[in-house]
GROMACS .gro file of N, CA and C in nm:
model
  507
    1UNK      N    1 -12.425  -6.872   7.561
    1UNK     CA    2 -12.407  -6.992   7.470
    1UNK      C    3 -12.281  -7.053   7.437
    2UNK      N    4 -12.207  -6.959   7.392
    2UNK     CA    5 -12.056  -6.982   7.345
    2UNK      C    6 -11.983  -7.030   7.458
    3UNK      N    7 -12.001  -6.990   7.584
    3UNK     CA    8 -11.935  -7.023   7.709
    3UNK      C    9 -11.958  -7.167   7.755
    4UNK      N   10 -12.097  -7.196   7.726
    4UNK     CA   11 -12.136  -7.331   7.775
    4UNK      C   12 -12.083  -7.425   7.652
    5UNK      N   13 -12.068  -7.385   7.536
    5UNK     CA   14 -12.036  -7.452   7.440
    5UNK      C   15 -11.879  -7.498   7.437
    6UNK      N   16 -11.801  -7.432   7.505
    6UNK     CA   17 -11.646  -7.443   7.526
    6UNK      C   18 -11.604  -7.499   7.630
    7UNK      N   19 -11.680  -7.478   7.781
    7UNK     CA   20 -11.633  -7.509   7.870
    7UNK      C   21 -11.707  -7.618   7.943
    8UNK      N   22 -11.646  -7.683   8.040
    8UNK     CA   23 -11.694  -7.798   8.113
    8UNK      C   24 -11.784  -7.729   8.233
    9UNK      N   25 -11.899  -7.752   8.257
    9UNK     CA   26 -11.972  -7.679   8.350
    9UNK      C   27 -11.951  -7.723   8.505
   10UNK      N   28 -11.875  -7.843   8.507
   10UNK     CA   29 -11.835  -7.861   8.670
   10UNK      C   30 -11.719  -7.784   8.701
   11UNK      N   31 -11.608  -7.781   8.613
   11UNK     CA   32 -11.487  -7.735   8.656
   11UNK      C   33 -11.456  -7.584   8.600
   12UNK      N   34 -11.531  -7.540   8.480
   12UNK     CA   35 -11.517  -7.409   8.440
   12UNK      C   36 -11.407  -7.413   8.336
   13UNK      N   37 -11.317  -7.514   8.309
   13UNK     CA   38 -11.231  -7.519   8.194
   13UNK      C   39 -11.278  -7.560   8.084
   14UNK      N   40 -11.189  -7.553   7.992
   14UNK     CA   41 -11.228  -7.603   7.843
   14UNK      C   42 -11.281  -7.754   7.854
   15UNK      N   43 -11.380  -7.758   7.771
   15UNK     CA   44 -11.447  -7.922   7.753
   15UNK      C   45 -11.355  -8.007   7.655
   16UNK      N   46 -11.379  -8.122   7.641
   16UNK     CA   47 -11.311  -8.191   7.556
   16UNK      C   48 -11.318  -8.163   7.402
   17UNK      N   49 -11.444  -8.111   7.356
   17UNK     CA   50 -11.446  -8.076   7.228
   17UNK      C   51 -11.369  -7.963   7.189
   18UNK      N   52 -11.376  -7.852   7.293
   18UNK     CA   53 -11.278  -7.730   7.268
   18UNK      C   54 -11.143  -7.766   7.284
   19UNK      N   55 -11.099  -7.833   7.363
   19UNK     CA   56 -10.957  -7.890   7.406
   19UNK      C   57 -10.904  -7.953   7.273
   20UNK      N   58 -10.988  -8.032   7.214
   20UNK     CA   59 -10.952  -8.095   7.085
   20UNK      C   60 -10.937  -7.987   6.971
   21UNK      N   61 -10.998  -7.898   6.962
   21UNK     CA   62 -10.983  -7.772   6.867
   21UNK      C   63 -10.873  -7.704   6.897
   22UNK      N   64 -10.822  -7.672   6.992
   22UNK     CA   65 -10.712  -7.601   7.061
   22UNK      C   66 -10.572  -7.683   7.030
   23UNK      N   67 -10.594  -7.800   7.075
   23UNK     CA   68 -10.484  -7.903   7.039
   23UNK      C   69 -10.458  -7.925   6.883
   24UNK      N   70 -10.567  -7.923   6.788
   24UNK     CA   71 -10.543  -7.890   6.661
   24UNK      C   72 -10.483  -7.782   6.616
   25UNK      N   73 -10.517  -7.666   6.659
   25UNK     CA   74 -10.465  -7.535   6.638
   25UNK      C   75 -10.326  -7.538   6.655
   26UNK      N   76 -10.287  -7.584   6.768
   26UNK     CA   77 -10.149  -7.582   6.810
   26UNK      C   78 -10.051  -7.674   6.733
   27UNK      N   79 -10.108  -7.789   6.709
   27UNK     CA   80 -10.027  -7.872   6.627
   27UNK      C   81 -10.002  -7.815   6.502
   28UNK      N   82 -10.103  -7.751   6.432
   28UNK     CA   83 -10.077  -7.670   6.300
   28UNK      C   84  -9.978  -7.570   6.288
   29UNK      N   85  -9.964  -7.515   6.428
   29UNK     CA   86  -9.896  -7.390   6.437
   29UNK      C   87  -9.744  -7.448   6.444
   30UNK      N   88  -9.733  -7.549   6.529
   30UNK     CA   89  -9.595  -7.628   6.545
   30UNK      C   90  -9.547  -7.651   6.402
   31UNK      N   91  -9.633  -7.724   6.333
   31UNK     CA   92  -9.575  -7.774   6.196
   31UNK      C   93  -9.543  -7.646   6.097
   32UNK      N   94  -9.623  -7.548   6.106
   32UNK     CA   95  -9.590  -7.424   6.016
   32UNK      C   96  -9.453  -7.361   6.056
   33UNK      N   97  -9.441  -7.334   6.202
   33UNK     CA   98  -9.320  -7.270   6.239
   33UNK      C   99  -9.215  -7.343   6.316
   34UNK      N  100  -9.250  -7.473   6.304
   34UNK     CA  101  -9.133  -7.559   6.366
   34UNK      C  102  -9.105  -7.540   6.524
   35UNK      N  103  -9.228  -7.513   6.582
   35UNK     CA  104  -9.224  -7.480   6.718
   35UNK      C  105  -9.258  -7.600   6.797
   36UNK      N  106  -9.210  -7.591   6.939
   36UNK     CA  107  -9.235  -7.700   7.039
   36UNK      C  108  -9.368  -7.739   7.100
   37UNK      N  109  -9.407  -7.844   7.120
   37UNK     CA  110  -9.540  -7.853   7.195
   37UNK      C  111  -9.524  -7.973   7.271
   38UNK      N  112  -9.566  -7.971   7.405
   38UNK     CA  113  -9.588  -8.098   7.509
   38UNK      C  114  -9.718  -8.092   7.553
   39UNK      N  115  -9.785  -8.199   7.568
   39UNK     CA  116  -9.888  -8.218   7.613
   39UNK      C  117  -9.900  -8.328   7.749
   40UNK      N  118  -9.977  -8.291   7.852
   40UNK     CA  119  -9.989  -8.371   7.974
   40UNK      C  120 -10.109  -8.442   7.989
   41UNK      N  121 -10.141  -8.543   8.020
   41UNK     CA  122 -10.261  -8.608   8.050
   41UNK      C  123 -10.238  -8.640   8.178
   42UNK      N  124 -10.355  -8.601   8.281
   42UNK     CA  125 -10.337  -8.652   8.422
   42UNK      C  126 -10.458  -8.681   8.469
   43UNK      N  127 -10.461  -8.761   8.579
   43UNK     CA  128 -10.591  -8.781   8.641
   43UNK      C  129 -10.580  -8.796   8.785
   44UNK      N  130 -10.669  -8.777   8.873
   44UNK     CA  131 -10.678  -8.809   9.004
   44UNK      C  132 -10.659  -8.950   9.028
   45UNK      N  133 -10.562  -8.969   9.137
   45UNK     CA  134 -10.552  -9.125   9.166
   45UNK      C  135 -10.656  -9.177   9.275
   46UNK      N  136 -10.704  -9.287   9.233
   46UNK     CA  137 -10.821  -9.342   9.312
   46UNK      C  138 -10.953  -9.275   9.327
   47UNK      N  139 -10.976  -9.191   9.208
   47UNK     CA  140 -11.092  -9.108   9.212
   47UNK      C  141 -11.221  -9.179   9.232
   48UNK      N  142 -11.228  -9.295   9.181
   48UNK     CA  143 -11.358  -9.373   9.194
   48UNK      C  144 -11.400  -9.401   9.337
   49UNK      N  145 -11.289  -9.449   9.409
   49UNK     CA  146 -11.290  -9.463   9.548
   49UNK      C  147 -11.346  -9.336   9.640
   50UNK      N  148 -11.306  -9.217   9.594
   50UNK     CA  149 -11.344  -9.104   9.644
   50UNK      C  150 -11.502  -9.095   9.637
   51UNK      N  151 -11.535  -9.081   9.515
   51UNK     CA  152 -11.662  -9.078   9.472
   51UNK      C  153 -11.767  -9.194   9.570
   52UNK      N  154 -11.724  -9.318   9.549
   52UNK     CA  155 -11.778  -9.439   9.616
   52UNK      C  156 -11.785  -9.402   9.750
   53UNK      N  157 -11.664  -9.384   9.845
   53UNK     CA  158 -11.669  -9.350   9.987
   53UNK      C  159 -11.741  -9.236  10.036
   54UNK      N  160 -11.711  -9.105   9.970
   54UNK     CA  161 -11.754  -8.973  10.011
   54UNK      C  162 -11.890  -8.927   9.924
   55UNK      N  163 -11.929  -8.989   9.814
   55UNK     CA  164 -12.021  -8.929   9.745
   55UNK      C  165 -11.964  -8.816   9.625
   56UNK      N  166 -12.057  -8.829   9.529
   56UNK     CA  167 -12.020  -8.747   9.394
   56UNK      C  168 -11.997  -8.593   9.426
   57UNK      N  169 -12.072  -8.536   9.530
   57UNK     CA  170 -12.062  -8.402   9.550
   57UNK      C  171 -11.924  -8.366   9.617
   58UNK      N  172 -11.881  -8.468   9.696
   58UNK     CA  173 -11.755  -8.462   9.744
   58UNK      C  174 -11.632  -8.485   9.621
   59UNK      N  175 -11.657  -8.581   9.545
   59UNK     CA  176 -11.575  -8.568   9.426
   59UNK      C  177 -11.569  -8.469   9.348
   60UNK      N  178 -11.693  -8.407   9.325
   60UNK     CA  179 -11.668  -8.281   9.265
   60UNK      C  180 -11.593  -8.182   9.318
   61UNK      N  181 -11.585  -8.153   9.447
   61UNK     CA  182 -11.506  -8.066   9.518
   61UNK      C  183 -11.346  -8.095   9.487
   62UNK      N  184 -11.340  -8.230   9.506
   62UNK     CA  185 -11.185  -8.271   9.476
   62UNK      C  186 -11.147  -8.220   9.351
   63UNK      N  187 -11.243  -8.253   9.240
   63UNK     CA  188 -11.208  -8.229   9.089
   63UNK      C  189 -11.171  -8.076   9.071
   64UNK      N  190 -11.267  -7.992   9.152
   64UNK     CA  191 -11.242  -7.836   9.157
   64UNK      C  192 -11.127  -7.796   9.221
   65UNK      N  193 -11.083  -7.856   9.321
   65UNK     CA  194 -10.966  -7.826   9.405
   65UNK      C  195 -10.844  -7.854   9.327
   66UNK      N  196 -10.832  -7.980   9.259
   66UNK     CA  197 -10.722  -8.017   9.173
   66UNK      C  198 -10.705  -7.917   9.053
   67UNK      N  199 -10.816  -7.905   8.988
   67UNK     CA  200 -10.813  -7.815   8.874
   67UNK      C  201 -10.778  -7.674   8.900
   68UNK      N  202 -10.821  -7.633   9.023
   68UNK     CA  203 -10.745  -7.482   9.076
   68UNK      C  204 -10.636  -7.506   9.100
   69UNK      N  205 -10.564  -7.609   9.151
   69UNK     CA  206 -10.416  -7.622   9.168
   69UNK      C  207 -10.330  -7.622   9.041
   70UNK      N  208 -10.389  -7.690   8.953
   70UNK     CA  209 -10.291  -7.718   8.829
   70UNK      C  210 -10.320  -7.587   8.747
   71UNK      N  211 -10.438  -7.515   8.728
   71UNK     CA  212 -10.454  -7.407   8.673
   71UNK      C  213 -10.374  -7.277   8.733
   72UNK      N  214 -10.343  -7.280   8.869
   72UNK     CA  215 -10.256  -7.182   8.909
   72UNK      C  216 -10.107  -7.187   8.877
   73UNK      N  217 -10.069  -7.327   8.827
   73UNK     CA  218  -9.935  -7.367   8.784
   73UNK      C  219  -9.912  -7.341   8.636
   74UNK      N  220  -9.993  -7.292   8.560
   74UNK     CA  221 -10.010  -7.264   8.419
   74UNK      C  222  -9.976  -7.118   8.371
   75UNK      N  223  -9.914  -7.110   8.251
   75UNK     CA  224  -9.869  -6.973   8.194
   75UNK      C  225 -10.021  -6.935   8.116
   76UNK      N  226 -10.031  -6.838   8.086
   76UNK     CA  227 -10.137  -6.770   8.004
   76UNK      C  228 -10.149  -6.827   7.873
   77UNK      N  229 -10.037  -6.888   7.816
   77UNK     CA  230 -10.042  -6.946   7.688
   77UNK      C  231 -10.093  -7.096   7.672
   78UNK      N  232 -10.058  -7.141   7.819
   78UNK     CA  233 -10.096  -7.284   7.824
   78UNK      C  234 -10.257  -7.300   7.821
   79UNK      N  235 -10.321  -7.440   7.814
   79UNK     CA  236 -10.464  -7.435   7.802
   79UNK      C  237 -10.478  -7.591   7.889
   80UNK      N  238 -10.583  -7.591   7.960
   80UNK     CA  239 -10.621  -7.706   8.022
   80UNK      C  240 -10.772  -7.731   7.995
   81UNK      N  241 -10.795  -7.873   7.961
   81UNK     CA  242 -10.921  -7.931   7.961
   81UNK      C  243 -10.970  -8.040   8.030
   82UNK      N  244 -11.079  -8.057   8.050
   82UNK     CA  245 -11.140  -8.177   8.122
   82UNK      C  246 -11.163  -8.279   7.998
   83UNK      N  247 -11.091  -8.368   7.986
   83UNK     CA  248 -11.070  -8.473   7.884
   83UNK      C  249 -11.193  -8.578   7.902
   84UNK      N  250 -11.230  -8.612   8.005
   84UNK     CA  251 -11.330  -8.711   8.044
   84UNK      C  252 -11.318  -8.750   8.203
   85UNK      N  253 -11.429  -8.761   8.285
   85UNK     CA  254 -11.450  -8.797   8.417
   85UNK      C  255 -11.332  -8.724   8.481
   86UNK      N  256 -11.235  -8.796   8.551
   86UNK     CA  257 -11.128  -8.729   8.620
   86UNK      C  258 -10.988  -8.708   8.555
   87UNK      N  259 -10.999  -8.726   8.408
   87UNK     CA  260 -10.890  -8.725   8.336
   87UNK      C  261 -10.887  -8.579   8.262
   88UNK      N  262 -10.778  -8.523   8.248
   88UNK     CA  263 -10.741  -8.399   8.201
   88UNK      C  264 -10.639  -8.370   8.091
   89UNK      N  265 -10.643  -8.292   8.018
   89UNK     CA  266 -10.550  -8.267   7.896
   89UNK      C  267 -10.488  -8.106   7.932
   90UNK      N  268 -10.344  -8.096   7.940
   90UNK     CA  269 -10.291  -7.961   7.955
   90UNK      C  270 -10.210  -7.965   7.836
   91UNK      N  271 -10.223  -7.846   7.748
   91UNK     CA  272 -10.141  -7.822   7.642
   91UNK      C  273 -10.038  -7.724   7.685
   92UNK      N  274  -9.904  -7.763   7.655
   92UNK     CA  275  -9.803  -7.662   7.700
   92UNK      C  276  -9.713  -7.619   7.582
   93UNK      N  277  -9.771  -7.524   7.507
   93UNK     CA  278  -9.703  -7.470   7.380
   93UNK      C  279  -9.558  -7.398   7.403
   94UNK      N  280  -9.480  -7.421   7.311
   94UNK     CA  281  -9.337  -7.353   7.342
   94UNK      C  282  -9.254  -7.423   7.445
   95UNK      N  283  -9.289  -7.538   7.486
   95UNK     CA  284  -9.240  -7.595   7.589
   95UNK      C  285  -9.180  -7.751   7.552
   96UNK      N  286  -9.028  -7.739   7.584
   96UNK     CA  287  -8.959  -7.879   7.562
   96UNK      C  288  -9.004  -7.972   7.648
   97UNK      N  289  -8.970  -8.086   7.627
   97UNK     CA  290  -9.044  -8.196   7.716
   97UNK      C  291  -8.964  -8.211   7.853
   98UNK      N  292  -8.820  -8.176   7.876
   98UNK     CA  293  -8.757  -8.160   7.989
   98UNK      C  294  -8.833  -8.046   8.077
   99UNK      N  295  -8.881  -7.925   8.024
   99UNK     CA  296  -8.922  -7.809   8.099
   99UNK      C  297  -9.058  -7.858   8.125
  100UNK      N  298  -9.128  -7.929   8.055
  100UNK     CA  299  -9.265  -7.994   8.090
  100UNK      C  300  -9.272  -8.076   8.200
  101UNK      N  301  -9.160  -8.150   8.184
  101UNK     CA  302  -9.139  -8.261   8.321
  101UNK      C  303  -9.118  -8.183   8.443
  102UNK      N  304  -9.045  -8.075   8.448
  102UNK     CA  305  -9.021  -7.995   8.595
  102UNK      C  306  -9.150  -7.954   8.606
  103UNK      N  307  -9.222  -7.889   8.501
  103UNK     CA  308  -9.369  -7.835   8.539
  103UNK      C  309  -9.446  -7.942   8.629
  104UNK      N  310  -9.456  -8.058   8.546
  104UNK     CA  311  -9.546  -8.152   8.579
  104UNK      C  312  -9.514  -8.218   8.724
  105UNK      N  313  -9.384  -8.216   8.761
  105UNK     CA  314  -9.348  -8.255   8.895
  105UNK      C  315  -9.380  -8.158   8.984
  106UNK      N  316  -9.375  -8.023   8.959
  106UNK     CA  317  -9.424  -7.938   9.051
  106UNK      C  318  -9.566  -7.920   9.067
  107UNK      N  319  -9.650  -7.961   8.965
  107UNK     CA  320  -9.799  -7.954   8.964
  107UNK      C  321  -9.832  -8.088   9.055
  108UNK      N  322  -9.758  -8.199   9.037
  108UNK     CA  323  -9.774  -8.313   9.089
  108UNK      C  324  -9.776  -8.298   9.261
  109UNK      N  325  -9.667  -8.237   9.281
  109UNK     CA  326  -9.618  -8.190   9.426
  109UNK      C  327  -9.725  -8.107   9.483
  110UNK      N  328  -9.805  -8.026   9.416
  110UNK     CA  329  -9.875  -7.913   9.466
  110UNK      C  330 -10.024  -7.984   9.489
  111UNK      N  331 -10.062  -8.073   9.406
  111UNK     CA  332 -10.165  -8.172   9.423
  111UNK      C  333 -10.154  -8.249   9.555
  112UNK      N  334 -10.031  -8.316   9.554
  112UNK     CA  335 -10.014  -8.415   9.671
  112UNK      C  336 -10.020  -8.328   9.813
  113UNK      N  337  -9.992  -8.197   9.805
  113UNK     CA  338 -10.000  -8.115   9.902
  113UNK      C  339 -10.125  -8.064   9.947
  114UNK      N  340 -10.229  -8.073   9.869
  114UNK     CA  341 -10.347  -8.032   9.922
  114UNK      C  342 -10.417  -8.117  10.023
  115UNK      N  343 -10.469  -8.049  10.118
  115UNK     CA  344 -10.565  -8.100  10.219
  115UNK      C  345 -10.675  -8.084  10.186
  116UNK      N  346 -10.754  -8.170  10.096
  116UNK     CA  347 -10.903  -8.142  10.076
  116UNK      C  348 -10.995  -8.192  10.185
  117UNK      N  349 -11.097  -8.121  10.226
  117UNK     CA  350 -11.186  -8.145  10.332
  117UNK      C  351 -11.294  -8.209  10.268
  118UNK      N  352 -11.330  -8.335  10.300
  118UNK     CA  353 -11.443  -8.399  10.254
  118UNK      C  354 -11.566  -8.351  10.316
  119UNK      N  355 -11.658  -8.432  10.320
  119UNK     CA  356 -11.799  -8.400  10.407
  119UNK      C  357 -11.762  -8.459  10.539
  120UNK      N  358 -11.810  -8.383  10.643
  120UNK     CA  359 -11.746  -8.416  10.775
  120UNK      C  360 -11.637  -8.374  10.812
  121UNK      N  361 -11.566  -8.427  10.913
  121UNK     CA  362 -11.415  -8.377  10.973
  121UNK      C  363 -11.318  -8.413  10.915
  122UNK      N  364 -11.323  -8.518  10.812
  122UNK     CA  365 -11.187  -8.568  10.758
  122UNK      C  366 -11.150  -8.542  10.650
  123UNK      N  367 -11.019  -8.495  10.669
  123UNK     CA  368 -10.965  -8.436  10.546
  123UNK      C  369 -10.880  -8.552  10.481
  124UNK      N  370 -10.884  -8.529  10.330
  124UNK     CA  371 -10.846  -8.638  10.260
  124UNK      C  372 -10.704  -8.591  10.170
  125UNK      N  373 -10.627  -8.676  10.163
  125UNK     CA  374 -10.506  -8.633  10.071
  125UNK      C  375 -10.540  -8.694   9.941
  126UNK      N  376 -10.507  -8.622   9.846
  126UNK     CA  377 -10.543  -8.651   9.705
  126UNK      C  378 -10.402  -8.638   9.632
  127UNK      N  379 -10.374  -8.734   9.539
  127UNK     CA  380 -10.268  -8.736   9.441
  127UNK      C  381 -10.321  -8.743   9.306
  128UNK      N  382 -10.215  -8.724   9.204
  128UNK     CA  383 -10.243  -8.721   9.071
  128UNK      C  384 -10.141  -8.808   8.996
  129UNK      N  385 -10.133  -8.871   8.888
  129UNK     CA  386 -10.065  -8.904   8.786
  129UNK      C  387 -10.041  -8.848   8.663
  130UNK      N  388  -9.942  -8.830   8.610
  130UNK     CA  389  -9.911  -8.741   8.493
  130UNK      C  390  -9.842  -8.823   8.383
  131UNK      N  391  -9.879  -8.824   8.246
  131UNK     CA  392  -9.818  -8.878   8.146
  131UNK      C  393  -9.800  -8.743   8.046
  132UNK      N  394  -9.665  -8.729   7.999
  132UNK     CA  395  -9.623  -8.644   7.906
  132UNK      C  396  -9.587  -8.694   7.766
  133UNK      N  397  -9.596  -8.611   7.675
  133UNK     CA  398  -9.563  -8.649   7.533
  133UNK      C  399  -9.521  -8.517   7.460
  134UNK      N  400  -9.415  -8.504   7.382
  134UNK     CA  401  -9.387  -8.398   7.299
  134UNK      C  402  -9.442  -8.436   7.150
  135UNK      N  403  -9.444  -8.323   7.076
  135UNK     CA  404  -9.465  -8.346   6.949
  135UNK      C  405  -9.344  -8.394   6.874
  136UNK      N  406  -9.339  -8.520   6.818
  136UNK     CA  407  -9.212  -8.572   6.774
  136UNK      C  408  -9.170  -8.523   6.660
  137UNK      N  409  -9.259  -8.472   6.548
  137UNK     CA  410  -9.197  -8.437   6.427
  137UNK      C  411  -9.328  -8.362   6.334
  138UNK      N  412  -9.302  -8.313   6.243
  138UNK     CA  413  -9.409  -8.204   6.191
  138UNK      C  414  -9.525  -8.323   6.116
  139UNK      N  415  -9.492  -8.427   6.117
  139UNK     CA  416  -9.610  -8.521   6.082
  139UNK      C  417  -9.696  -8.599   6.177
  140UNK      N  418  -9.669  -8.545   6.319
  140UNK     CA  419  -9.736  -8.588   6.430
  140UNK      C  420  -9.888  -8.552   6.439
  141UNK      N  421  -9.977  -8.646   6.438
  141UNK     CA  422 -10.117  -8.614   6.439
  141UNK      C  423 -10.161  -8.626   6.592
  142UNK      N  424 -10.284  -8.549   6.604
  142UNK     CA  425 -10.326  -8.524   6.744
  142UNK      C  426 -10.369  -8.647   6.815
  143UNK      N  427 -10.404  -8.740   6.745
  143UNK     CA  428 -10.420  -8.877   6.784
  143UNK      C  429 -10.306  -8.943   6.853
  144UNK      N  430 -10.203  -8.943   6.764
  144UNK     CA  431 -10.072  -8.997   6.803
  144UNK      C  432 -10.017  -8.953   6.937
  145UNK      N  433 -10.017  -8.799   6.925
  145UNK     CA  434  -9.981  -8.734   7.051
  145UNK      C  435 -10.033  -8.748   7.184
  146UNK      N  436 -10.166  -8.779   7.175
  146UNK     CA  437 -10.270  -8.816   7.270
  146UNK      C  438 -10.233  -8.954   7.315
  147UNK      N  439 -10.242  -9.029   7.240
  147UNK     CA  440 -10.206  -9.184   7.252
  147UNK      C  441 -10.085  -9.205   7.333
  148UNK      N  442  -9.981  -9.130   7.301
  148UNK     CA  443  -9.856  -9.134   7.360
  148UNK      C  444  -9.878  -9.081   7.505
  149UNK      N  445  -9.930  -8.971   7.526
  149UNK     CA  446  -9.945  -8.906   7.674
  149UNK      C  447 -10.012  -9.002   7.738
  150UNK      N  448 -10.122  -9.071   7.701
  150UNK     CA  449 -10.216  -9.137   7.762
  150UNK      C  450 -10.140  -9.273   7.816
  151UNK      N  451 -10.034  -9.339   7.710
  151UNK     CA  452  -9.966  -9.451   7.746
  151UNK      C  453  -9.883  -9.403   7.866
  152UNK      N  454  -9.802  -9.297   7.854
  152UNK     CA  455  -9.741  -9.251   7.961
  152UNK      C  456  -9.801  -9.241   8.112
  153UNK      N  457  -9.922  -9.197   8.094
  153UNK     CA  458 -10.014  -9.167   8.210
  153UNK      C  459 -10.039  -9.325   8.263
  154UNK      N  460 -10.073  -9.410   8.180
  154UNK     CA  461 -10.088  -9.555   8.242
  154UNK      C  462  -9.979  -9.624   8.293
  155UNK      N  463  -9.847  -9.583   8.242
  155UNK     CA  464  -9.740  -9.620   8.287
  155UNK      C  465  -9.718  -9.559   8.443
  156UNK      N  466  -9.742  -9.450   8.455
  156UNK     CA  467  -9.740  -9.387   8.584
  156UNK      C  468  -9.819  -9.458   8.685
  157UNK      N  469  -9.928  -9.477   8.651
  157UNK     CA  470 -10.046  -9.553   8.731
  157UNK      C  471  -9.991  -9.680   8.762
  158UNK      N  472  -9.955  -9.760   8.660
  158UNK     CA  473  -9.925  -9.891   8.698
  158UNK      C  474  -9.798  -9.913   8.778
  159UNK      N  475  -9.715  -9.807   8.774
  159UNK     CA  476  -9.596  -9.801   8.854
  159UNK      C  477  -9.630  -9.760   8.996
  160UNK      N  478  -9.746  -9.730   9.032
  160UNK     CA  479  -9.782  -9.686   9.176
  160UNK      C  480  -9.846  -9.579   9.195
  161UNK      N  481  -9.876  -9.483   9.084
  161UNK     CA  482  -9.942  -9.365   9.111
  161UNK      C  483  -9.856  -9.259   9.157
  162UNK      N  484  -9.928  -9.140   9.151
  162UNK     CA  485  -9.845  -9.021   9.226
  162UNK      C  486  -9.704  -9.010   9.165
  163UNK      N  487  -9.701  -9.014   9.022
  163UNK     CA  488  -9.583  -9.009   8.953
  163UNK      C  489  -9.598  -8.948   8.809
  164UNK      N  490  -9.483  -8.889   8.747
  164UNK     CA  491  -9.482  -8.830   8.610
  164UNK      C  492  -9.390  -8.929   8.537
  165UNK      N  493  -9.460  -8.967   8.423
  165UNK     CA  494  -9.391  -9.054   8.319
  165UNK      C  495  -9.383  -8.966   8.180
  166UNK      N  496  -9.285  -8.973   8.121
  166UNK     CA  497  -9.270  -8.912   8.006
  166UNK      C  498  -9.256  -9.029   7.876
  167UNK      N  499  -9.334  -9.026   7.782
  167UNK     CA  500  -9.328  -9.097   7.650
  167UNK      C  501  -9.184  -9.049   7.593
  168UNK      N  502  -9.102  -9.149   7.573
  168UNK     CA  503  -8.989  -9.127   7.486
  168UNK      C  504  -8.993  -9.072   7.371
  169UNK      N  505  -9.111  -9.093   7.279
  169UNK     CA  506  -9.122  -9.059   7.157
  169UNK      C  507  -9.035  -9.072   7.054
   0.00000   0.00000   0.00000
C-alpha cells in the first residue's frame, strides 16, 4: 500500500503527492543549511498527437521510455515524479542552475535520440521540453519555485519545443 500511495502506477516513479512532499523537505533543508536546489519541469512534445494518432497504449510506451531515459541520467540523490499527464518534475538537490542546465541539455538530447517504436512498423521520434528554476533565496516557497520552472517550460515550448529554458529567478 505504501508503494501504491507514493508511486505512479504507469511509470513507477514518484507520484505528484509524494513529489510535493519531497520538494517541501528539500526546500526546508535548503533553508536550514543554505544549500542549492534546482528543479526541472519537462514534458513530452506533442504528446496529445501521439495518443490521438497511435492510441493511449502507445502513449504509455512513450512515457515509460522517456521516464527510463531521464531516470538513467539522474544521481541517486535526485528525484523524479509524474506531475500530471505527460509533465514531470525533477528535483536536483545540491545542484547549481548552470550544472542543472548541462544535465537538462544532456537529458533532452538523450530523449531526442530515442527511436521509440509505436504499434506497427513505424518508429517515432520523441522530443521533450525543459524548464529550470533554482531556489532563489531562503524565503522561496514550493509554489513559487514550481511556478518559475513551469514558466520556463512554457517559454521552451513557445520557442519551438525540444529546448531547455532557465528562469533567471
